[in-house]
Coordinates of C-alpha atoms and ligand atoms in Angstrom, one line a residue:
X152 CA 0.0 0.0 0.0
X153 CA 1.8 3.0 -1.3
X154 CA 4.9 4.0 0.7
X155 CA 4.1 1.7 3.6
X156 CA 6.0 -1.4 2.7
X157 CA 7.4 -4.6 4.3
X158 CA 11.1 -4.9 3.7
X159 CA 13.1 -7.7 5.4
X160 CA 10.1 -8.5 7.5
X161 CA 9.7 -5.0 8.9
X162 CA 7.1 -2.4 8.1
X163 CA 8.6 0.9 6.7
X164 CA 7.0 4.2 6.1
X165 CA 9.0 5.7 3.3
X166 CA 12.7 5.3 4.5
X167 CA 11.8 5.0 8.2
X168 CA 11.1 1.8 10.2
X169 CA 7.7 2.1 11.8
X170 CA 9.1 0.2 14.8
X171 CA 11.5 3.1 15.5
X172 CA 8.6 5.6 15.4
X173 CA 6.6 3.6 17.9
X174 CA 9.7 3.4 20.2
X175 CA 10.2 7.1 20.0
X176 CA 6.7 8.4 20.2
X177 CA 4.8 5.6 21.9
X178 CA 1.5 4.0 20.9
X179 CA -1.2 4.3 19.8
X180 CA 0.4 6.5 17.0
X181 CA -0.8 7.8 13.7
X182 CA 2.0 7.7 11.0
X183 CA 1.5 9.5 7.7
X184 CA 3.6 9.4 4.5
X185 CA 3.9 12.8 2.9
X186 CA 5.1 11.2 -0.3
X187 CA 1.9 9.1 -0.5
X188 CA -0.3 12.0 0.2
X189 CA 1.3 14.0 -2.6
X190 CA 1.2 11.1 -5.0
X191 CA -2.6 10.7 -4.5
X192 CA -3.2 14.4 -4.8
X193 CA -1.3 14.5 -8.1
X194 CA -3.1 11.4 -9.4
X195 CA -6.4 13.2 -9.0
X196 CA -5.0 16.4 -10.5
X197 CA -3.6 14.5 -13.6
X198 CA -6.8 12.4 -14.1
X199 CA -9.0 15.5 -14.2
X200 CA -6.4 17.9 -15.8
X201 CA -8.5 18.5 -18.9
X202 CA -11.2 20.2 -16.8
X203 CA -8.6 22.2 -14.8
X204 CA -10.7 21.7 -11.7
X205 CA -10.2 23.3 -8.4
X206 CA -9.4 20.4 -6.1
X207 CA -10.6 21.1 -2.6
X208 CA -9.2 18.6 -0.1
X209 CA -12.0 17.6 2.3
X210 CA -10.7 18.7 5.7
X211 CA -13.1 16.5 7.6
X212 CA -11.2 13.4 6.7
X213 CA -7.8 14.4 7.9
X214 CA -7.6 17.8 9.5
X215 CA -4.1 18.1 11.0
X216 CA -2.9 21.6 10.1
X217 CA 0.5 20.3 9.1
X218 CA -1.0 17.9 6.6
X219 CA -3.3 20.6 5.3
X220 CA -0.2 22.8 4.9
X221 CA 1.5 20.2 2.7
X222 CA -1.7 20.0 0.5
X223 CA -2.0 23.8 0.3
X224 CA 1.7 23.9 -0.9
X225 CA 0.7 21.4 -3.7
X226 CA -2.0 23.8 -4.8
X227 CA -5.0 22.3 -3.1
X228 CA -8.0 24.3 -2.0
X229 CA -10.2 23.1 0.9
X230 CA -13.7 21.8 1.5
X231 CA -14.8 22.8 5.0
X232 CA -17.9 22.1 6.9
X233 CA -17.6 24.2 10.1
X234 CA -16.0 27.3 11.5
X235 CA -13.4 25.0 13.1
X236 CA -12.4 23.5 9.7
X237 CA -12.3 27.0 8.2
X238 CA -10.0 28.0 11.0
X239 CA -7.7 25.0 10.3
X240 CA -7.7 25.6 6.5
X241 CA -6.7 29.3 7.0
X242 CA -4.1 28.4 9.6
X243 CA -2.6 26.0 7.0
X244 CA -2.2 28.9 4.6
X245 CA -5.2 27.9 2.5
X246 CA -6.3 30.6 -0.1
X247 CA -9.8 31.7 1.1
X248 CA -10.8 32.1 -2.6
X249 CA -10.1 28.3 -2.9
X250 CA -12.2 27.3 0.1
X251 CA -15.7 25.9 -0.3
X252 CA -17.9 25.8 2.8
X253 CA -20.6 23.0 2.9
X254 CA -22.9 21.6 5.5
X255 CA -26.6 21.5 6.3
X256 CA -26.5 23.5 9.5
X257 CA -24.2 26.5 9.2
X258 CA -24.7 29.0 12.0
X259 CA -25.0 32.7 11.6
X260 CA -21.6 32.9 13.3
X261 CA -20.0 30.5 10.8
X262 CA -21.5 32.4 7.9
X263 CA -20.0 35.7 9.2
X264 CA -16.6 34.0 9.6
X265 CA -16.8 32.6 6.1
X266 CA -17.8 36.0 4.6
X267 CA -15.2 37.9 6.6
X268 CA -12.5 35.4 5.4
X269 CA -13.6 35.8 1.8
X270 CA -14.5 32.1 1.2
X271 CA -14.8 31.3 -2.5
X272 CA -18.1 29.4 -2.5
X273 CA -20.8 28.5 0.0
X274 CA -22.7 25.3 -0.7
X275 CA -26.2 26.0 0.4
X276 CA -28.6 23.2 1.3
X277 CA -32.0 24.8 2.1
X278 CA -34.2 27.8 1.4
X279 CA -33.9 28.7 5.1
X280 CA -30.1 28.7 4.9
X281 CA -30.1 30.8 1.8
X282 CA -32.3 33.4 3.3
X283 CA -30.1 33.5 6.4
X284 CA -27.0 33.8 4.3
X285 CA -28.6 36.8 2.4
X286 CA -29.3 38.5 5.7
X287 CA -25.8 38.0 7.0
X288 CA -24.3 39.2 3.7
X289 CA -26.5 42.3 3.7
X290 CA -25.3 43.0 7.3
X291 CA -21.7 42.7 6.2
X292 CA -22.1 44.5 2.9
X293 CA -20.9 41.3 1.1
X294 CA -22.3 39.4 -1.9
X295 CA -20.9 35.8 -1.5
X296 CA -20.9 33.3 -4.3
X297 CA -23.0 30.2 -3.6
X298 CA -23.9 26.9 -5.1
X299 CA -27.0 24.9 -4.3
X300 CA -26.5 21.4 -3.2
X301 CA -29.0 19.2 -5.1
X302 CA -30.5 15.8 -4.5
X303 CA -29.8 13.9 -7.7
X304 CA -31.8 10.9 -6.5
X305 CA -28.9 8.5 -7.1
X306 CA -28.3 5.8 -4.5
X307 CA -24.5 5.5 -4.5
X308 CA -24.6 2.1 -2.8
X309 CA -22.6 3.1 0.3
X310 CA -23.2 2.4 3.9
X311 CA -26.5 3.8 5.0
X312 CA -24.8 6.3 7.2
X313 CA -22.7 7.8 4.4
X314 CA -25.2 7.8 1.5
X315 CA -26.4 11.3 0.7
X316 CA -27.9 11.5 -2.8
X317 CA -31.5 10.5 -2.1
X318 CA -34.5 12.3 -0.6
X319 CA -34.2 10.2 2.5
X320 CA -31.0 11.9 3.5
X321 CA -30.8 15.3 5.2
X322 CA -28.5 16.7 2.5
X323 CA -29.4 18.9 -0.4
X324 CA -32.5 20.2 -2.2
X325 CA -34.8 18.5 -4.6
X326 CA -34.2 19.7 -8.1
X327 CA -37.3 21.7 -8.5
X328 CA -36.7 23.5 -5.1
X329 CA -33.2 24.3 -6.2
X330 CA -34.5 25.7 -9.6
X331 CA -37.0 27.9 -7.8
X332 CA -34.3 29.4 -5.6
X333 CA -32.1 30.1 -8.6
X334 CA -35.0 32.0 -10.2
X335 CA -36.0 33.9 -7.1
X336 CA -32.5 35.0 -6.1
X337 CA -31.4 35.9 -9.7
X338 CA -31.4 39.6 -8.9
X339 CA -30.4 39.4 -5.2
X340 CA -27.9 42.0 -4.3
X341 CA -26.8 39.8 -1.4
X342 CA -26.1 36.4 -2.8
X343 CA -24.8 35.3 -6.2
X344 CA -25.9 31.8 -7.0
X345 CA -23.2 30.6 -9.4
X346 CA -23.8 26.9 -9.6
X347 CA -24.8 23.5 -8.2
X348 CA -23.1 21.2 -5.8
X349 CA -23.3 17.4 -5.6
X350 CA -22.0 14.9 -3.1
X351 CA -23.7 11.5 -3.4
X352 CA -21.9 9.5 -0.7
X353 CA -18.6 8.1 0.5
X354 CA -17.0 5.9 -0.6
X355 CA -18.6 5.5 -4.0
X356 CA -17.1 2.6 -5.9
X357 CA -19.2 3.0 -9.0
X358 CA -18.0 5.8 -11.3
X359 CA -21.3 5.6 -13.2
X360 CA -23.1 6.9 -10.1
X361 CA -21.2 10.1 -10.6
X362 CA -22.1 10.1 -14.3
X363 CA -25.8 9.7 -13.5
X364 CA -25.9 12.5 -10.9
X365 CA -23.8 14.9 -13.0
X366 CA -26.1 14.2 -15.9
X367 CA -29.1 15.3 -13.7
X368 CA -27.2 18.4 -12.6
X369 CA -26.4 19.3 -16.2
X370 CA -30.1 18.8 -17.2
X371 CA -31.1 21.2 -14.6
X372 CA -28.5 23.7 -15.6
X373 CA -29.6 23.4 -19.2
X374 CA -33.3 24.0 -18.3
X375 CA -32.3 27.1 -16.2
X376 CA -30.1 28.4 -19.0
X377 CA -33.0 28.2 -21.4
X378 CA -35.0 30.4 -19.0
X379 CA -32.1 32.9 -18.9
X380 CA -30.5 31.8 -15.6
X381 CA -27.0 30.8 -16.5
X382 CA -24.9 28.9 -14.0
X383 CA -21.2 28.5 -14.5
X384 CA -20.0 26.3 -11.6
X385 CA -20.4 22.6 -10.8
X386 CA -19.0 21.2 -7.6
X387 CA -19.1 17.4 -8.0
X388 CA -18.1 16.6 -4.4
X389 CA -16.0 13.8 -3.0
X390 CA -16.5 10.1 -2.3
X391 CA -13.8 8.6 -4.5
X392 CA -12.8 5.2 -3.1
X393 CA -9.6 4.0 -1.5
X394 CA -8.1 0.5 -1.3
X395 CA -9.0 -1.0 2.1
X396 CA -8.8 -4.7 1.2
X397 CA -6.7 -5.1 -1.9
X398 CA -7.1 -3.3 -5.2
X399 CA -10.9 -2.8 -5.0
X400 CA -11.2 1.0 -5.6
X401 CA -11.4 2.5 -9.0
X402 CA -8.3 4.6 -9.9
X403 CA -8.7 8.4 -10.2
X404 CA -8.4 7.8 -13.9
X405 CA -11.4 5.5 -13.8
X406 CA -13.6 8.2 -12.2
X407 CA -12.3 10.7 -14.6
X408 CA -13.1 8.4 -17.6
X409 CA -16.8 8.5 -16.5
X410 CA -16.9 12.1 -15.6
X411 CA -14.7 14.2 -17.9
X412 CA -16.5 13.5 -21.2
X413 CA -19.7 14.8 -19.6
X414 CA -18.1 18.1 -18.7
X415 CA -15.8 18.6 -21.7
X416 CA -16.3 21.8 -23.6
X417 CA -19.0 23.2 -21.3
X418 CA -16.8 26.0 -20.0
X419 CA -17.8 25.2 -16.4
X420 CA -15.8 25.9 -13.4
X421 CA -15.4 22.4 -12.0
X422 CA -14.7 21.7 -8.3
X423 CA -13.8 18.4 -6.7
X424 CA -13.8 17.6 -3.0
X425 CA -11.8 14.4 -2.5
X426 CA -10.7 13.4 1.0
X427 CA -10.4 9.7 1.5
X428 CA -8.8 8.9 -2.0
X429 CA -6.0 11.3 -1.1
X430 CA -5.4 10.6 2.7
X431 CA -6.7 7.1 3.5
X432 CA -3.7 5.1 2.3
X433 CA -1.3 7.9 3.4
X434 CA -1.8 6.9 7.1
X435 CA -1.5 3.9 9.4
X436 CA -2.5 3.6 13.0
X437 CA 0.2 1.8 15.0
X438 CA -0.8 0.0 18.2
X439 CA 0.8 -2.3 20.7
X440 CA -0.6 -5.6 22.0
X441 CA -1.4 -5.4 25.7
X442 CA -2.9 -8.9 26.4
X443 CA -4.2 -11.9 24.6
X444 CA -7.0 -14.2 25.9
X445 CA -9.1 -17.1 24.9
X446 CA -12.8 -17.4 25.9
X447 CA -13.5 -20.8 24.5
X448 CA -15.5 -19.1 21.8
X449 CA -12.9 -16.6 20.5
X450 CA -9.3 -15.6 20.8
X451 CA -8.9 -11.9 21.6
X452 CA -5.9 -9.7 21.0
X453 CA -6.3 -6.7 23.2
X454 CA -4.3 -3.7 21.8
X455 CA -3.8 -0.1 23.1
X456 CA -5.8 1.5 20.3
X457 CA -9.5 1.4 20.3
X458 CA -12.6 3.0 18.8
X459 CA -11.5 6.3 20.3
X460 CA -8.6 6.3 17.9
X461 CA -10.4 4.7 14.9
X462 CA -14.1 4.5 15.1
X463 CA -14.8 3.2 11.6
X464 CA -15.0 -0.5 12.4
X465 CA -17.4 0.2 15.4
X466 CA -19.5 2.7 13.5
X467 CA -19.8 1.3 10.0
X468 CA -18.4 -2.3 10.5
X469 CA -15.7 -1.0 8.3
X470 CA -12.8 -3.3 7.2
X471 CA -9.2 -2.2 7.9
X472 CA -6.3 -4.4 7.0
X473 CA -4.4 -5.2 10.2
X474 CA -0.9 -6.8 10.3
X475 CA 2.0 -7.0 12.7
X476 CA 4.7 -4.3 12.2
X477 CA 7.4 -7.0 12.7
X478 CA 6.1 -9.7 10.4
X479 CA 9.2 -11.8 9.8
X480 CA 8.6 -14.1 6.9
X481 CA 4.8 -13.7 7.2
X482 CA 4.6 -10.7 5.0
X483 CA 1.2 -10.3 3.4
X484 CA 1.4 -11.3 -0.3
X485 CA -0.1 -8.7 -2.5
X486 CA -2.1 -7.4 0.4
X487 CA -4.9 -9.7 -0.4
X488 CA -6.8 -11.1 2.6
X489 CA -7.9 -13.9 0.2
X490 CA -4.3 -15.3 0.1
X491 CA -3.2 -15.4 3.7
X492 CA 0.2 -16.9 4.5
X493 CA 0.4 -20.2 6.5
X494 CA 0.4 -20.6 10.3
X495 CA -2.1 -17.9 11.2
X496 CA -4.6 -17.7 14.1
X497 CA -8.1 -16.4 13.8
X498 CA -8.5 -13.6 16.3
X499 CA -10.5 -10.5 17.2
X500 CA -8.4 -7.4 17.6
X501 CA -10.1 -5.2 20.2
X502 CA -9.4 -2.1 22.2
X503 CA -9.6 -1.3 25.9
X504 CA -12.8 0.7 25.7
X505 CA -15.8 -0.4 27.7
X506 CA -18.1 -1.3 24.7
X507 CA -18.5 -4.6 23.0
X508 CA -18.5 -2.6 19.7
X509 CA -14.9 -1.6 20.4
X510 CA -13.0 -3.7 17.9
X511 CA -10.6 -2.9 15.1
X512 CA -10.8 -6.3 13.3
X513 CA -13.0 -9.3 13.8
X514 CA -12.3 -12.9 13.0
X515 CA -9.1 -12.1 11.2
X516 CA -6.3 -14.6 10.3
X517 CA -3.1 -13.1 11.8
X518 CA 0.3 -14.4 12.7
X519 CA 0.4 -15.3 16.4
X520 CA 0.6 -12.1 18.5
X521 CA 2.1 -11.7 22.0
X522 CA 1.9 -8.8 24.5
X523 CA 4.4 -6.1 23.4
X524 CA 4.1 -6.8 19.6
X525 CA 3.3 -3.9 17.4
X526 CA 0.3 -4.0 15.0
X527 CA -0.4 -1.7 12.1
X528 CA -4.0 -0.8 11.1
X529 CA -3.8 0.3 7.5
X530 CA -5.8 2.8 5.4
X531 CA -6.3 4.9 8.5
X532 CA -5.2 8.3 7.2
X533 CA -8.8 9.3 6.4
X534 CA -11.6 9.5 9.1
X535 CA -9.1 8.1 11.6
X536 CA -7.6 10.8 13.8
X537 CA -10.2 13.3 12.5
X538 CA -13.0 11.2 14.2
X539 CA -10.9 10.4 17.4
X540 CA -12.5 11.1 20.7
X541 CA -11.6 11.1 24.4
X542 CA -14.3 8.6 25.4
X543 CA -13.3 6.7 28.5
X544 CA -11.1 9.7 29.2
X545 CA -8.4 8.5 26.8
X546 CA -6.0 11.2 25.7
X547 CA -5.9 11.3 21.9
X548 CA -2.8 9.9 20.2
X549 CA 0.2 11.6 18.7
X550 CA 0.6 12.0 14.9
X551 CA 3.9 11.8 13.0
X552 CA 4.5 12.8 9.4
X553 CA 7.3 11.1 7.5
X554 CA 8.7 13.3 4.8
X555 CA 11.9 13.0 2.7
X556 CA 13.5 10.5 5.1
X557 CA 12.7 12.4 8.3
X558 CA 9.8 11.9 10.8
X559 CA 8.3 15.0 12.3
X560 CA 5.8 15.1 15.2
X561 CA 2.8 17.0 13.9
X562 CA 0.6 16.5 16.9
X563 CA 1.8 15.7 20.4
X564 CA 0.1 13.0 22.4
X565 CA -2.6 14.5 24.7
X566 CA -2.0 14.5 28.4
X567 CA -4.4 14.0 31.3
X568 CA -4.3 17.8 31.8
X569 CA -5.6 18.2 28.2
X570 CA -8.6 16.0 29.2
X571 CA -9.7 18.6 31.8
X572 CA -8.4 21.8 30.3
X573 CA -11.8 23.2 29.4
X574 CA -13.2 22.3 32.8
X575 CA -10.3 23.8 34.8
X576 CA -10.4 27.2 36.5
X577 CA -14.2 27.2 36.6
X578 CA -16.1 27.7 39.8
X579 CA -19.7 26.7 39.0
Ligands
LIG1151 N1 -17.7 16.7 0.2 C1 -18.7 16.6 1.0 C2 -19.8 17.5 0.9 C3 -18.8 15.5 1.9 O1 -19.8 15.4 2.8 C4 -17.7 14.6 2.0 C5 -17.7 13.6 3.0 C6 -16.6 14.8 1.1 C7 -16.6 15.8 0.2 C8 -15.4 13.9 1.2 O2 -15.7 12.6 0.9 P1 -14.5 11.6 0.6 O3 -13.8 12.0 -0.7 O4 -13.5 11.6 1.8 O5 -15.1 10.3 0.5 N2 -16.8 9.1 8.2 C9 -17.1 8.3 7.0 C10 -17.2 9.2 5.8 C11 -18.1 10.4 5.9 C12 -18.0 11.2 4.7 C13 -18.7 12.5 5.0 N3 -18.6 13.4 3.9 C14 -16.1 7.2 6.9 O6 -15.3 7.0 7.8 O7 -16.2 6.4 6.0

């Protein structure tokens, strides 16, 4: 998987042994590869080059400011969904004009922050939100650019919690409601509706689902243009897949092959909001085995990482490939769980948190593990640390970025004092 590789039985991140990082920074530990991050960003850029899109990295998937800074340096804009994410994107040196602000529930305060910062595009999801935005803009003497997020009525076939393209989801506006808003705000001195926004789910493994929803957006734009309401921006969102198991995700070029022909020659400003496809395989979560036990029914490997570091298995039953950092001659062949090496034990890899749903991997064939062994949880760079919590009063882990042969600490491990910082010095 990218620049995380087994050489001589050890897991390396670029030119650094992961074992050394765990020894230096402790576990649980997030380790990122800057080279992998850049490679995935460039693949997206090259695949869609013909459209010269603005690529807005989705901050929600991996929001460490040092990682955002690397992406800004590569030319990325940012997709943000909160005042906090806007703050991070700006701290990372993001160009406000290349920031898009999405989300169904922007507050007045967040709208003011976005307008004061000069955010390039606000993706609006309801008539109520648009009216509030116009009021805030009038108050500040601004005329922000907006896109309306539409419901294309495409079921992207994702987990129920991450599907967003149908009327049963809270996101977006039915096509006719969006059309009505474009008409009624055409002369607004306070908001300039420039386009439409789509995001149908995450991860979406079928490029045709994008084609279908973009087709619906283009139909609507065509109808509005005939009425004299021209729109020039189409934000097609994120959701591009990543390899969790093997080589299951379409490549950036496969998505582009389905999407680019639809948008060729239309002179639209195209925006992409990839997150996972750039960051997921640029990060691993490193954890240490604390104990093992047998219950007669199952064999458990209890590690020091849990759902507080990586909630995806608990929340979506998500699969993450897990393997010892020191694998000896049991190096996974071609990363395919379908071809496991010999001499494995079937175990559940679980964390210390007091929930039965606290697992990282279930019924997995792994080399025998003993207390003290290090285990890597792969494809953890997206929606890993960004979704980490302090549940069970567990300080959040450290993050390290490996770049050009050197490892830099990009977030220190939290302390117990960090756990109570916002409660201290109060006298209620
Ligand atoms: N744009 C919008 C409007 C989004 O809502 C999202 C993700 C993205 C872009 C980025 O999607 P990506 O390219 O990363 O797939 N926590 C879940 C994923 C939730 C995605 C939410 N929205 C997970 O761990 O799978």
